[in-house]
Coordinates of C-alpha atoms in Angstrom, one line a residue:
M1 CA -32.9 -7.5 -6.1
R2 CA -30.7 -6.8 -3.1
Y3 CA -27.8 -4.5 -3.6
F4 CA -24.5 -4.4 -1.8
H5 CA -23.4 -0.9 -0.7
S6 CA -20.1 0.1 0.7
V7 CA -21.6 3.4 1.9
R8 CA -23.1 2.8 5.4
L9 CA -25.1 5.0 7.7
D10 CA -24.4 5.4 11.4
H11 CA -27.8 6.2 12.9
E12 CA -26.3 7.2 16.3
R13 CA -24.3 10.0 14.6
C14 CA -27.0 11.1 12.2
K15 CA -28.7 14.4 13.3
G16 CA -31.2 14.5 10.4
C17 CA -29.7 17.7 9.1
T18 CA -30.7 17.1 5.4
N19 CA -27.3 18.2 4.1
C20 CA -26.9 14.8 2.4
I21 CA -30.3 14.7 0.6
K22 CA -29.4 17.9 -1.3
R23 CA -26.1 16.6 -2.6
C24 CA -27.0 13.0 -3.6
P25 CA -26.9 12.9 -7.4
T26 CA -29.5 10.1 -7.6
E27 CA -31.8 11.4 -4.9
A28 CA -31.1 8.2 -2.9
I29 CA -31.5 9.7 0.6
R30 CA -34.5 10.7 2.6
V31 CA -34.8 11.9 6.2
R32 CA -37.5 10.0 8.1
D33 CA -38.1 10.3 11.9
G34 CA -35.1 12.5 12.3
K35 CA -32.6 10.1 10.6
A36 CA -31.3 9.7 7.1
V37 CA -32.4 6.6 5.1
I38 CA -30.6 5.4 2.0
I39 CA -32.7 4.0 -0.8
E40 CA -30.8 0.9 -2.0
E41 CA -31.8 0.9 -5.7
R42 CA -30.9 4.5 -6.2
C43 CA -27.5 4.6 -4.3
I44 CA -24.4 4.5 -6.6
D45 CA -21.8 4.6 -3.7
C46 CA -20.2 7.7 -5.1
G47 CA -19.4 8.9 -1.5
E48 CA -20.8 12.4 -2.0
C49 CA -22.8 11.9 1.3
I50 CA -19.6 10.9 3.1
R51 CA -17.9 14.1 1.9
T52 CA -21.0 16.2 2.8
C53 CA -22.1 14.9 6.2
P54 CA -20.9 17.3 9.0
N55 CA -21.6 14.6 11.6
N56 CA -19.5 11.8 10.0
A57 CA -22.7 9.7 10.0
K58 CA -21.8 8.3 6.6
T59 CA -19.0 5.8 6.5
A60 CA -17.6 3.3 4.0
F61 CA -17.2 -0.5 4.4
G62 CA -13.7 -1.9 3.9
D63 CA -12.0 -5.1 4.7
G64 CA -9.1 -3.7 6.7
L65 CA -5.6 -5.1 7.2
A66 CA -6.9 -8.0 9.4
V67 CA -8.2 -9.7 6.2
L68 CA -4.6 -10.5 5.1
T69 CA -4.3 -13.2 7.7
A70 CA -6.8 -15.4 5.8
Y71 CA -4.4 -15.7 2.8
D72 CA -1.1 -17.5 2.2
Y73 CA 0.1 -15.0 -0.4
R74 CA -1.0 -11.4 -0.3
I75 CA -0.8 -9.0 -3.2
A76 CA -1.2 -5.2 -2.8
L77 CA -2.8 -3.3 -5.6
P78 CA -2.1 0.3 -4.7
A79 CA -4.2 2.9 -6.5
P80 CA -2.2 5.6 -8.3
S81 CA -3.8 8.1 -5.9
L82 CA -2.0 6.5 -2.9
F83 CA 1.4 7.9 -4.1
G84 CA 0.1 11.5 -3.8
Q85 CA -0.8 11.1 -0.1
F86 CA 2.8 11.4 1.3
K87 CA 5.0 14.5 1.7
H88 CA 7.3 15.7 -1.0
G89 CA 10.4 13.6 -1.3
T90 CA 8.6 10.3 -0.6
S91 CA 9.3 8.2 -3.7
P92 CA 7.0 5.5 -5.1
G93 CA 9.7 3.0 -4.4
Q94 CA 9.6 3.8 -0.7
I95 CA 5.9 3.4 -0.6
I96 CA 6.1 0.1 -2.4
A97 CA 8.8 -1.0 0.1
A98 CA 6.5 0.1 3.0
L99 CA 3.7 -2.1 1.6
H100 CA 6.0 -5.1 1.7
L101 CA 6.8 -4.3 5.3
A102 CA 3.0 -4.0 6.1
G103 CA 2.5 -7.6 5.3
F104 CA 2.2 -7.9 1.5
D105 CA 4.2 -10.5 -0.3
D106 CA 3.9 -8.7 -3.6
V107 CA 2.9 -5.3 -4.9
Y108 CA 1.4 -4.8 -8.4
E109 CA 1.0 -1.1 -9.2
V110 CA -2.5 -0.4 -10.6
A111 CA -0.7 2.5 -12.5
E112 CA 1.1 -0.2 -14.5
A113 CA -2.2 -1.8 -15.4
A114 CA -3.4 1.7 -16.4
D115 CA -0.4 1.9 -18.8
Y116 CA -1.6 -1.2 -20.5
L117 CA -5.2 -0.1 -20.5
T118 CA -4.2 3.2 -22.1
C119 CA -2.8 1.3 -25.0
V120 CA -6.0 -0.8 -25.3
V121 CA -8.2 2.4 -25.2
R122 CA -6.1 4.0 -27.9
N123 CA -6.5 1.0 -30.2
F124 CA -10.2 0.8 -29.5
L125 CA -10.8 4.4 -30.2
S126 CA -8.9 4.2 -33.5
E127 CA -11.2 1.4 -34.5
Q128 CA -14.4 3.1 -33.4
P129 CA -14.1 6.7 -34.6
F130 CA -17.7 7.6 -35.2
Q131 CA -19.2 7.5 -31.7
T132 CA -18.8 9.4 -28.4
W133 CA -17.3 7.0 -25.9
I134 CA -17.3 7.4 -22.1
S135 CA -14.5 5.9 -20.0
S136 CA -15.6 3.0 -17.8
S137 CA -12.8 3.3 -15.3
C138 CA -14.9 5.0 -12.6
P139 CA -17.5 2.6 -11.2
A140 CA -19.5 5.4 -9.6
V141 CA -20.0 7.0 -13.1
V142 CA -20.9 3.6 -14.6
R143 CA -23.6 3.1 -11.9
L144 CA -24.8 6.7 -12.4
I145 CA -25.3 5.9 -16.1
Q146 CA -27.1 2.7 -15.2
V147 CA -29.5 4.5 -12.8
R148 CA -30.0 7.9 -14.3
F149 CA -28.9 7.7 -18.0
P150 CA -29.5 4.1 -19.2
E151 CA -29.8 5.4 -22.8
L152 CA -26.1 6.2 -22.6
L153 CA -24.9 2.7 -21.7
T154 CA -24.0 2.0 -25.3
H155 CA -21.5 4.8 -25.1
L156 CA -19.5 3.2 -22.3
L157 CA -16.2 1.7 -23.3
P158 CA -16.6 -2.1 -23.1
L159 CA -13.3 -2.3 -21.1
D160 CA -12.5 -3.3 -17.5
T161 CA -11.0 -1.0 -14.9
P162 CA -7.3 -0.7 -14.1
M163 CA -8.1 -2.3 -10.7
E164 CA -9.5 -5.5 -12.3
L165 CA -6.8 -5.7 -14.9
A166 CA -4.1 -5.3 -12.3
A167 CA -5.6 -8.1 -10.2
Q168 CA -5.6 -10.4 -13.2
L169 CA -2.0 -9.6 -14.1
A170 CA -0.8 -9.8 -10.5
K171 CA -2.4 -13.3 -10.0
A172 CA -1.0 -14.5 -13.3
R173 CA 2.4 -13.4 -12.2
A174 CA 2.0 -15.1 -8.9
A175 CA 0.8 -18.3 -10.5
A176 CA 3.9 -18.3 -12.7
T177 CA 6.4 -17.8 -9.9
L178 CA 4.9 -19.5 -6.9
P179 CA 5.6 -23.2 -6.2
K180 CA 2.9 -25.5 -7.6
Q181 CA 1.4 -26.2 -4.2
K182 CA -2.0 -25.1 -3.1
L183 CA -1.7 -21.5 -1.8
R184 CA -4.6 -19.1 -1.1
V185 CA -3.6 -16.0 -3.1
G186 CA -5.4 -12.8 -2.4
A187 CA -5.2 -9.5 -4.2
F188 CA -6.3 -6.4 -2.3
F189 CA -7.0 -3.0 -3.8
I190 CA -6.0 0.1 -1.8
T191 CA -8.9 2.3 -2.6
P192 CA -9.5 6.0 -2.5
C193 CA -13.3 5.6 -2.7
P194 CA -16.2 3.4 -1.7
A195 CA -17.4 2.9 -5.3
K196 CA -14.5 0.6 -6.0
T197 CA -15.3 -1.5 -2.9
T198 CA -18.9 -2.0 -4.3
A199 CA -17.4 -2.9 -7.7
V200 CA -15.5 -5.7 -5.9
Y201 CA -18.4 -7.1 -3.8
Q202 CA -21.1 -6.6 -6.4
P203 CA -19.4 -6.5 -9.8
E204 CA -21.3 -6.2 -13.1
G205 CA -21.3 -9.6 -14.8
N206 CA -18.3 -11.8 -13.9
N207 CA -16.9 -12.1 -10.4
S208 CA -14.2 -9.7 -9.4
H209 CA -10.6 -10.8 -9.5
V210 CA -10.0 -8.6 -6.4
D211 CA -10.4 -10.3 -3.0
G212 CA -10.8 -7.3 -0.8
T213 CA -10.3 -3.6 -0.4
I214 CA -8.4 -1.5 2.1
S215 CA -9.0 2.3 2.3
I216 CA -6.1 4.7 1.8
A217 CA -7.3 6.3 5.1
E218 CA -6.8 3.1 7.0
I219 CA -3.4 2.1 5.6
Y220 CA -1.9 5.5 5.5
G221 CA -0.9 5.6 9.2
P222 CA 0.9 2.2 9.2
L223 CA 2.7 3.0 5.9
L224 CA 3.8 6.3 7.3
H225 CA 5.6 4.6 10.2
L226 CA 7.0 1.9 7.9
L227 CA 8.5 4.2 5.2
P228 CA 12.2 3.3 4.9
N229 CA 14.8 6.1 5.0
G230 CA 16.5 7.1 1.8
D231 CA 15.8 5.7 -1.6
S232 CA 14.4 2.2 -1.6
L233 CA 15.4 -0.5 -4.0
A234 CA 11.8 -1.4 -4.7
P235 CA 11.3 -1.1 -8.4
V236 CA 8.7 1.1 -10.0
K237 CA 7.3 -0.3 -13.2
A238 CA 4.6 2.2 -14.1
S239 CA 5.2 5.2 -16.3
R240 CA 4.2 8.8 -15.5
H241 CA 1.2 8.3 -17.8
G242 CA -0.2 5.4 -15.7
L243 CA 0.4 7.3 -12.4
G244 CA -1.4 10.3 -13.9
W245 CA -4.7 8.4 -14.1
A246 CA -5.2 9.6 -10.5
L247 CA -5.3 13.2 -11.7
P248 CA -8.3 14.9 -13.1
G249 CA -7.7 14.7 -16.9
G250 CA -4.8 12.3 -16.4
E251 CA -6.5 9.4 -18.2
G252 CA -7.4 11.6 -21.1
L253 CA -3.8 13.0 -21.2
A254 CA -2.5 9.5 -21.4
V255 CA -4.9 8.4 -24.1
A256 CA -4.1 11.5 -26.0
E257 CA -7.3 11.6 -28.0
R258 CA -7.7 15.0 -29.7
A259 CA -11.5 15.3 -29.5
Q260 CA -12.0 14.6 -25.8
L261 CA -13.5 16.1 -22.7
C262 CA -12.4 15.6 -19.1
V263 CA -14.8 16.2 -16.2
A264 CA -14.4 15.5 -12.5
G265 CA -17.1 15.8 -9.8
I266 CA -20.3 13.9 -9.8
H267 CA -22.6 16.9 -10.3
E268 CA -20.5 18.1 -13.2
V269 CA -20.6 14.6 -14.7
C270 CA -24.4 14.7 -14.5
V271 CA -24.5 18.0 -16.4
L272 CA -22.2 16.7 -19.1
L273 CA -24.2 13.5 -19.5
E274 CA -27.4 15.5 -19.8
E275 CA -25.7 17.4 -22.7
L276 CA -24.7 14.1 -24.3
E277 CA -28.1 12.7 -23.9
Q278 CA -29.6 15.7 -25.6
G279 CA -27.2 15.4 -28.5
R280 CA -25.2 18.5 -27.8
L281 CA -21.7 17.0 -27.8
E282 CA -21.3 16.4 -31.5
G283 CA -17.7 15.9 -32.5
V284 CA -16.5 14.7 -29.0
H285 CA -15.0 11.3 -29.4
Y286 CA -13.9 10.5 -25.8
I287 CA -15.1 11.5 -22.4
E288 CA -13.1 11.0 -19.2
A289 CA -15.6 11.2 -16.3
Q290 CA -14.6 10.9 -12.7
S291 CA -17.1 11.1 -9.9
C292 CA -14.8 12.8 -7.3
P293 CA -13.8 16.4 -7.5
G294 CA -10.1 16.4 -8.1
G295 CA -10.3 12.9 -9.7
C296 CA -9.3 9.9 -7.6
L297 CA -7.0 12.1 -5.5
G298 CA -10.2 13.7 -4.2
G299 CA -11.8 10.5 -3.2
P300 CA -13.6 10.5 0.2
L301 CA -11.3 7.8 1.6
T302 CA -8.0 9.7 0.9
V303 CA -6.0 11.6 3.5
A304 CA -4.3 14.5 1.8
N305 CA -6.0 17.7 0.4
S306 CA -6.7 16.9 -3.2
F307 CA -4.9 20.0 -4.5
V308 CA -1.8 19.2 -2.4
A309 CA -1.9 15.6 -3.6
Q310 CA -2.1 16.7 -7.2
A311 CA 1.0 18.9 -6.8
R312 CA 2.9 16.0 -5.1
L313 CA 1.9 13.5 -7.8
R314 CA 2.9 15.9 -10.6
T315 CA 6.3 16.2 -9.0
L316 CA 6.6 12.4 -8.8
M317 CA 5.6 12.1 -12.4
Q318 CA 8.5 14.3 -13.6
D319 CA 11.0 11.7 -12.3
M320 CA 9.2 8.7 -13.9
T321 CA 9.7 7.2 -17.3
P322 CA 7.8 9.0 -20.1
N323 CA 7.7 5.8 -22.1
I324 CA 4.3 4.6 -23.2
V325 CA 3.1 1.1 -23.8
V326 CA 2.6 0.5 -27.5
E327 CA 2.2 -3.3 -27.6
C328 CA -0.8 -4.6 -25.7
G329 CA -2.2 -7.3 -27.9
H330 CA -1.7 -9.9 -25.1
I331 CA -3.6 -7.7 -22.7
S332 CA -6.6 -6.8 -25.0
S333 CA -8.5 -10.0 -24.3
L334 CA -8.2 -9.5 -20.5
A335 CA -9.2 -5.9 -20.7
H336 CA -12.4 -6.3 -22.8
L337 CA -15.6 -7.0 -20.9
A338 CA -17.1 -10.3 -21.5
H339 CA -20.6 -9.1 -20.6
T340 CA -22.9 -6.2 -21.4
I341 CA -23.5 -3.5 -18.7
K342 CA -27.2 -3.5 -18.2
P343 CA -29.5 -0.7 -16.9
R344 CA -30.3 -0.6 -13.2
P345 CA -33.7 1.2 -13.3
I346 CA -35.3 2.7 -10.4
L347 CA -38.6 0.9 -9.4
P348 CA -41.4 2.2 -11.6
L349 CA -44.5 3.9 -10.1
D350 CA -46.5 0.7 -10.9
S351 CA -45.8 -2.6 -12.7
D352 CA -48.9 -2.0 -14.9
V353 CA -48.1 0.6 -17.6
S354 CA -51.6 2.2 -17.6
A355 CA -51.5 2.4 -13.8
A356 CA -48.0 3.9 -13.9
I357 CA -49.2 6.6 -16.3
R358 CA -52.1 7.5 -14.0
R359 CA -49.7 7.7 -11.1
M360 CA -47.5 10.0 -13.1
E361 CA -50.4 12.3 -13.8
Q362 CA -51.2 12.2 -10.1
L363 CA -47.6 13.1 -9.4
E364 CA -47.7 16.1 -11.7
K365 CA -51.0 17.2 -10.1
I366 CA -49.5 17.0 -6.6
L367 CA -46.4 18.8 -7.7
S368 CA -48.4 21.7 -9.1
T369 CA -49.8 22.2 -5.6
L370 CA -46.4 22.2 -3.9
P371 CA -44.4 25.5 -3.5
E372 CA -41.4 24.1 -5.4
L373 CA -39.0 25.8 -3.0
D374 CA -37.0 22.5 -2.8
C375 CA -36.1 23.4 0.8
G376 CA -35.7 19.8 1.9
A377 CA -37.6 20.3 5.2
C378 CA -40.0 17.5 4.3
G379 CA -37.0 15.0 4.2
A380 CA -37.0 14.7 0.4
P381 CA -34.4 16.5 -1.7
N382 CA -36.9 18.5 -3.7
C383 CA -40.6 19.0 -4.2
R384 CA -40.8 16.5 -7.2
A385 CA -39.2 13.8 -5.0
L386 CA -41.8 14.5 -2.3
A387 CA -44.6 14.3 -4.9
E388 CA -43.2 10.9 -6.0
D389 CA -43.0 9.7 -2.4
I390 CA -46.6 10.7 -1.9
V391 CA -47.7 8.8 -4.9
R392 CA -45.8 5.7 -3.7
G393 CA -47.5 6.0 -0.3
L394 CA -44.2 6.8 1.4
A395 CA -45.1 10.4 2.4
N396 CA -48.0 12.8 3.0
E397 CA -48.8 16.1 1.5
T398 CA -48.6 17.7 4.9
D399 CA -44.9 16.7 5.2
C400 CA -44.4 19.9 3.3
V401 CA -44.2 22.6 6.0
I402 CA -45.9 25.2 3.6
K403 CA -48.8 22.8 3.0
L404 CA -49.0 22.0 6.7
R405 CA -49.3 25.7 7.5
E406 CA -51.9 26.2 4.9
R407 CA -53.9 23.3 6.4
V408 CA -53.5 24.6 9.9
K409 CA -54.6 28.1 8.8
K410 CA -57.7 26.6 7.1
L411 CA -58.5 24.6 10.2
A412 CA -58.0 27.7 12.4
E413 CA -60.4 29.7 10.2
E414 CA -63.0 26.9 10.3
M415 CA -62.7 26.8 14.1
V416 CA -63.1 30.6 14.4
D417 CA -66.1 30.4 12.1
L418 CA -67.6 27.5 14.1
S419 CA -67.0 29.3 17.4
T420 CA -69.4 32.2 16.4
K421 CA -72.3 29.9 15.7
L422 CA -74.9 28.8 18.2
P423 CA -77.3 25.9 18.0
P424 CA -80.9 26.5 16.7
A425 CA -82.4 25.9 20.2
M426 CA -80.7 29.1 21.4
G427 CA -82.5 31.1 18.7
R428 CA -79.4 31.9 16.6
G429 CA -77.8 30.3 13.6
G430 CA -80.8 28.0 12.8
P431 CA -83.2 28.0 9.9
N432 CA -86.1 30.5 9.9
Y433 CA -89.3 28.4 10.7
A434 CA -91.6 31.4 10.8

């Protein structure tokens, strides 16, 4: 199966420094011939490599503002994290007004959809009190579970993301207000991360209701120039709880589930999921998991420092309505997933079970001979990954610099030993025929 990935590699910029291979949570990157290589079936588009690469060799695909020209009616779906990118004193209403000036005919706040989804989550948790549930709002976390923790898929909330719900509601509103002529309506998510772009272009199950994505980093400059002076008349419909979904712990705060955990950062999420997999989180009813440190405000496609953005967003939240959505029956059917999220397993060592077992034994045998320094000089993230690559025929044992030196030392000793020997015709080194 071919996978769409929004994370892209610029080979010209890549120096083969191995920083990315050490940080990838699914070991999806190798360095071969001095350049990084992304393994498609392992990549979850979390953007950790974008954040880590010192050479800016990792980039993210996005549609850009030019895509708007292909549509008759254009709807902006601003992520809650967008509102934390601008300096103190910039109101959400001003940003919404700037989006209109940037070429959008309508703006539907994803934070408003988050308000509705908060209500749906609350109702769902009250009806399912005896299991630990994991939020499905972060697509990178969902794909992480598909790849690394498939046993935990039954713990994922069977609910859509605020982005998808916002697109459905925005298009329904447009259909109700626009004239009954054929118009091409497009909904575009303004995204803080590449994972949401992948969720649009290769969604799980049904097609996405979002028609494209524009990164916050790309639209920030134009919006900055278009911000109107003073207070804008553009209405803000979201509550402080919906806007708070961009914060680490904001979703959990809105849901207000007592027995909950909130974790942000892909590596921290991995640790917590391992705990859950091992049955160590008894009594926890709800887990909010976000792949980016600092939540969506720390996404690799944002502009502002995540801590500064958090402070700005908290200030904005103080001036917004504290009212929560308590009636969401009409939204529930839209929010519930109509499909089951399936595992996305990494290719097995062999299609035949017995052969795969033999290869696993071979892998463990090779691993026992490696130094287990996990230095990354071989181009793999650790010694176990190198052993797996060797078994798959993608690497050699001498790719390990320690094993290479051992081999060179052994060859050198053999050469020295051979250099001291003479052929039998010269009377030395041959058998004794007397």
